[in-house]
PDB file of C-alpha atoms in Angstrom:
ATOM      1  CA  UNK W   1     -11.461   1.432  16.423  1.00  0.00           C
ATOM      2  CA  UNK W   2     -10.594   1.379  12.566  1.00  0.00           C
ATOM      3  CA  UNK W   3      -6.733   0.505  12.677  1.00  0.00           C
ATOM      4  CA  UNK W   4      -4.361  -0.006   9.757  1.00  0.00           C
ATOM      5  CA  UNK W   5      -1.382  -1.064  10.692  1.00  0.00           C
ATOM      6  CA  UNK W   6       2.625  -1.267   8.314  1.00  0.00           C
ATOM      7  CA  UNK W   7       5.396  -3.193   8.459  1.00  0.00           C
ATOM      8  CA  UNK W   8       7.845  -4.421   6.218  1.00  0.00           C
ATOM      9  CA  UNK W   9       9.337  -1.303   5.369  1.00  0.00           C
ATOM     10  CA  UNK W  10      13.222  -0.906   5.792  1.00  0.00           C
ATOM     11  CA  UNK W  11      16.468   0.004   3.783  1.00  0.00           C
ATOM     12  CA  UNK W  12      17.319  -2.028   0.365  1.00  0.00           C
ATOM     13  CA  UNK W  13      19.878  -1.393  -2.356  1.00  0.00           C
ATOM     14  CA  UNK W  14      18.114  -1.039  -6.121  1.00  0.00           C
ATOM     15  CA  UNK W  15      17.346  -3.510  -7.394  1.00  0.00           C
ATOM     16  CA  UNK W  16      16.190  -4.912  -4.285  1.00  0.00           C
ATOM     17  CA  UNK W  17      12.820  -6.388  -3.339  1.00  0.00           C
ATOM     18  CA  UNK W  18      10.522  -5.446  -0.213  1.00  0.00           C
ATOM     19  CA  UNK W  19       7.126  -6.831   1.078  1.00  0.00           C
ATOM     20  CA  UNK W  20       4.915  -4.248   2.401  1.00  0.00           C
ATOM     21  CA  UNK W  21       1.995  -5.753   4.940  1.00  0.00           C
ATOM     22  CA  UNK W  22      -1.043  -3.820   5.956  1.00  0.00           C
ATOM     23  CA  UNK W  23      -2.942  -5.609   8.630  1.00  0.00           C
ATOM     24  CA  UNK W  24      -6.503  -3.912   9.274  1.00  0.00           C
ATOM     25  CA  UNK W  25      -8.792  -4.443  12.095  1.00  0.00           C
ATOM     26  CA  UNK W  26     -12.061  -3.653  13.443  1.00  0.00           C
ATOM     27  CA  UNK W  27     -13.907  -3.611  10.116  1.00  0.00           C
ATOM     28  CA  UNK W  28     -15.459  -5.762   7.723  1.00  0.00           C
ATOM     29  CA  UNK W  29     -12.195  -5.966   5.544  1.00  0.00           C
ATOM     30  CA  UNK W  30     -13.318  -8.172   2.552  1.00  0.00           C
ATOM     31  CA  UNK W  31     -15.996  -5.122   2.200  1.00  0.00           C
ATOM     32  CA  UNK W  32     -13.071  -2.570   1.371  1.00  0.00           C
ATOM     33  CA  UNK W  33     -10.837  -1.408  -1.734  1.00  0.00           C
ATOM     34  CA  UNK W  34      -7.627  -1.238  -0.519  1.00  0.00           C
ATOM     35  CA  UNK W  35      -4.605   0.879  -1.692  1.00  0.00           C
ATOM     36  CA  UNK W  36      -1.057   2.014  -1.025  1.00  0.00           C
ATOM     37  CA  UNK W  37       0.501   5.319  -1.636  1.00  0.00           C
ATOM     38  CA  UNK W  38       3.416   7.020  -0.833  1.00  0.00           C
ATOM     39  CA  UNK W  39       4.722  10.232  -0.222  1.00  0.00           C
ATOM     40  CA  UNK W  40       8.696  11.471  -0.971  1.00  0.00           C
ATOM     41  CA  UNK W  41       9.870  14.500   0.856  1.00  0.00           C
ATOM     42  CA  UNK W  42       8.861  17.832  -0.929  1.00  0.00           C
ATOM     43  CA  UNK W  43       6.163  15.562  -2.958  1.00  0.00           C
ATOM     44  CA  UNK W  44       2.488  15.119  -2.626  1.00  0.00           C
ATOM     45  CA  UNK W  45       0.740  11.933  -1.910  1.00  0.00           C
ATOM     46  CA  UNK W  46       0.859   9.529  -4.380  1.00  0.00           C
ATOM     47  CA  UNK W  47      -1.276   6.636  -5.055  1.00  0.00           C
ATOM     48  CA  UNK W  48       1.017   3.665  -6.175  1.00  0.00           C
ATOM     49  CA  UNK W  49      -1.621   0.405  -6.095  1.00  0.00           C
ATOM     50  CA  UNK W  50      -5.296  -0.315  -5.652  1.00  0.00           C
ATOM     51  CA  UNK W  51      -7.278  -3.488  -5.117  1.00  0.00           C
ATOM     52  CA  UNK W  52     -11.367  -3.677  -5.147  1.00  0.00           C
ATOM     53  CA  UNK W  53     -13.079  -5.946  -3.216  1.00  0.00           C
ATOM     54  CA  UNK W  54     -13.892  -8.327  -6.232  1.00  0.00           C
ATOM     55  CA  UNK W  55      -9.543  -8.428  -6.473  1.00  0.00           C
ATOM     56  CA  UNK W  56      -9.169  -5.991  -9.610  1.00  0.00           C
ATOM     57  CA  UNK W  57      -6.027  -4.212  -9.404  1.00  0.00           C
ATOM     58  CA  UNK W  58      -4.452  -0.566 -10.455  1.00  0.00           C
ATOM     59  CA  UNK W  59      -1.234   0.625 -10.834  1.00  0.00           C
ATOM     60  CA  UNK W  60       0.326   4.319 -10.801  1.00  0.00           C
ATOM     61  CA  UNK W  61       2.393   3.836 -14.184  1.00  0.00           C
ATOM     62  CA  UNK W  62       5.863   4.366 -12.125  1.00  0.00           C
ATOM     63  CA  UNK W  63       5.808   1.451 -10.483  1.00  0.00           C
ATOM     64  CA  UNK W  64       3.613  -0.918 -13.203  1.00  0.00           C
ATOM     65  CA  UNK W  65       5.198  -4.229 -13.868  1.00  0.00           C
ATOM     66  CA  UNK W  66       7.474  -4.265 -10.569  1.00  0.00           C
ATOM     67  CA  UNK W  67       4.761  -3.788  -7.601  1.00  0.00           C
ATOM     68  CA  UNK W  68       2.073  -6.398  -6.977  1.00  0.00           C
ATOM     69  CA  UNK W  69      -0.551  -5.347  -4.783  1.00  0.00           C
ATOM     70  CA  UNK W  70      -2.814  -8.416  -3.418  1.00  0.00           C
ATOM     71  CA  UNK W  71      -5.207  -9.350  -0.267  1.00  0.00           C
ATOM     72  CA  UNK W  72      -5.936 -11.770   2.044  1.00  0.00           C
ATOM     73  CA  UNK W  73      -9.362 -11.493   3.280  1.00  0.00           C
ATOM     74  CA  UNK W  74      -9.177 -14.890   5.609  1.00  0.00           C
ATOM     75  CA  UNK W  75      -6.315 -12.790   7.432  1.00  0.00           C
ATOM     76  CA  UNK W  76      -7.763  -8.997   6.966  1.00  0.00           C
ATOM     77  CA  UNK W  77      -4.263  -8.086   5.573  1.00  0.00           C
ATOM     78  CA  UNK W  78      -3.228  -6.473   2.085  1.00  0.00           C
ATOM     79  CA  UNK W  79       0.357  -6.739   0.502  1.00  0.00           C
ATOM     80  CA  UNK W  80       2.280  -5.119  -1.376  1.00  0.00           C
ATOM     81  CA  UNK W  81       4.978  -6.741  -3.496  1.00  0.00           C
ATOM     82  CA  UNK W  82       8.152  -4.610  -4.593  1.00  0.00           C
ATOM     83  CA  UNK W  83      10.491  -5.522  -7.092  1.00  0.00           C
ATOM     84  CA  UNK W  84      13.578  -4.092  -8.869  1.00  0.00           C
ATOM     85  CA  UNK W  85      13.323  -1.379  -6.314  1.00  0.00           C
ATOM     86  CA  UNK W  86      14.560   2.029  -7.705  1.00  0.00           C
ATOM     87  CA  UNK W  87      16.270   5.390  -5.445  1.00  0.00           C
ATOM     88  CA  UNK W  88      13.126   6.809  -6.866  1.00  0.00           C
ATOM     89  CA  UNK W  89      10.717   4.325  -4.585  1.00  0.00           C
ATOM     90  CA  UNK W  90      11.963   6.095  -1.873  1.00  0.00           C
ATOM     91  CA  UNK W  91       9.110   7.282   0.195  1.00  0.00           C
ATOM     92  CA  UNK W  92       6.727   6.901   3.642  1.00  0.00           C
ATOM     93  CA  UNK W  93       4.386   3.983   2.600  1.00  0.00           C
ATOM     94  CA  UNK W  94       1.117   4.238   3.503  1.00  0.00           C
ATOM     95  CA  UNK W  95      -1.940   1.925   3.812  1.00  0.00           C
ATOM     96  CA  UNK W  96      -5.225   2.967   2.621  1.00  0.00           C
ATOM     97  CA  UNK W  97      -9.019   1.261   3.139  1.00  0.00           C
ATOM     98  CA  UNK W  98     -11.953   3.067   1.631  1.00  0.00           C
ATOM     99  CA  UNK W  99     -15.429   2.474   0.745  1.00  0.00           C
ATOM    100  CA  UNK W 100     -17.133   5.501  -1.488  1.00  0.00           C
ATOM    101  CA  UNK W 101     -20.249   4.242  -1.129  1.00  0.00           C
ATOM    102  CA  UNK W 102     -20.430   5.424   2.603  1.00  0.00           C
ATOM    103  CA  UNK W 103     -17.896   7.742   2.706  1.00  0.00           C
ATOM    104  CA  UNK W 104     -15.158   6.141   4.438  1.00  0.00           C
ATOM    105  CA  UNK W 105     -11.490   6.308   4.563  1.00  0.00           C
ATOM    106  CA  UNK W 106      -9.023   5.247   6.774  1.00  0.00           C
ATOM    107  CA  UNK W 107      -5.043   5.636   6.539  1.00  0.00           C
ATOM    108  CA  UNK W 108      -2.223   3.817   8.278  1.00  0.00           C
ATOM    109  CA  UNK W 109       0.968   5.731   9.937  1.00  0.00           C
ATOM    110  CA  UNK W 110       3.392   4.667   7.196  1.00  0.00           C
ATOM    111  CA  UNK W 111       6.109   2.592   7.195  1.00  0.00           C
ATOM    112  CA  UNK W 112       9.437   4.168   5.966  1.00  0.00           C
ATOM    113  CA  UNK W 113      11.042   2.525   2.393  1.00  0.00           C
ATOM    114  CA  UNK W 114      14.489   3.359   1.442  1.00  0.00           C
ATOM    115  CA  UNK W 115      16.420   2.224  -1.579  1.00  0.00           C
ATOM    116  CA  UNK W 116      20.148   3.235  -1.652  1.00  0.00           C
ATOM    117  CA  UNK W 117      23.609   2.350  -2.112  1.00  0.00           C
TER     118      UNK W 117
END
């Protein structure tokens, strides 16, 4: 019953700015770090922004100083902020929840982020 659900996703020249949204459901969200990644074609998984549950954030080193990752726990959403968009941000976006401590992770479907001419 776990769901993660994207949106926000779309095509945007560089130098552009996008909103990701990840609205989860059917858990106890406030309880979870969340996290986005993305994957490129022909590229692994990468992690791009984390946030705790006490709101401490993390940033792959690619996209530090343009991305903002936040939550709202009163809505069970998490955001993700992108500025000064690059060709190179080009990627499936997708939401993560997890919670080490009992072995749970849950991924979205991805939303689809293009940045081109």
């Amino acid at each position: 019953q776990v769901q993660l659900v994207e949106s926000g996703g779309g095509l945007v020249q560089p130098g552009g700015s996008l909103r990701l949204s990840c609205a989860a459901s059917g858990m106890t969200f406030s309880r979870y770090a969340m996290a986005w990644a993305r994957q490129a074609p022909g590229k692994q998984r990468e992690l791009v922004a984390r946030i705790t549950s006490g709101g401490s954030t993390n940033y792959a080193d690619s996209v530090k100083g343009r991305f903002t990752i936040s939550r709202d726990n009163a809505k069970n959403t998490v955001y993700l902020q992108m500025n000064s968009l690059k060709p190179e941000d080009t990627a499936v976006y997708y939401c993560n929840a997890g919670d080490r401590s009992r072995g749970l992770d849950y991924w979205g479907q991805g939303t689809q982020v293009t940045v081109s001419s």
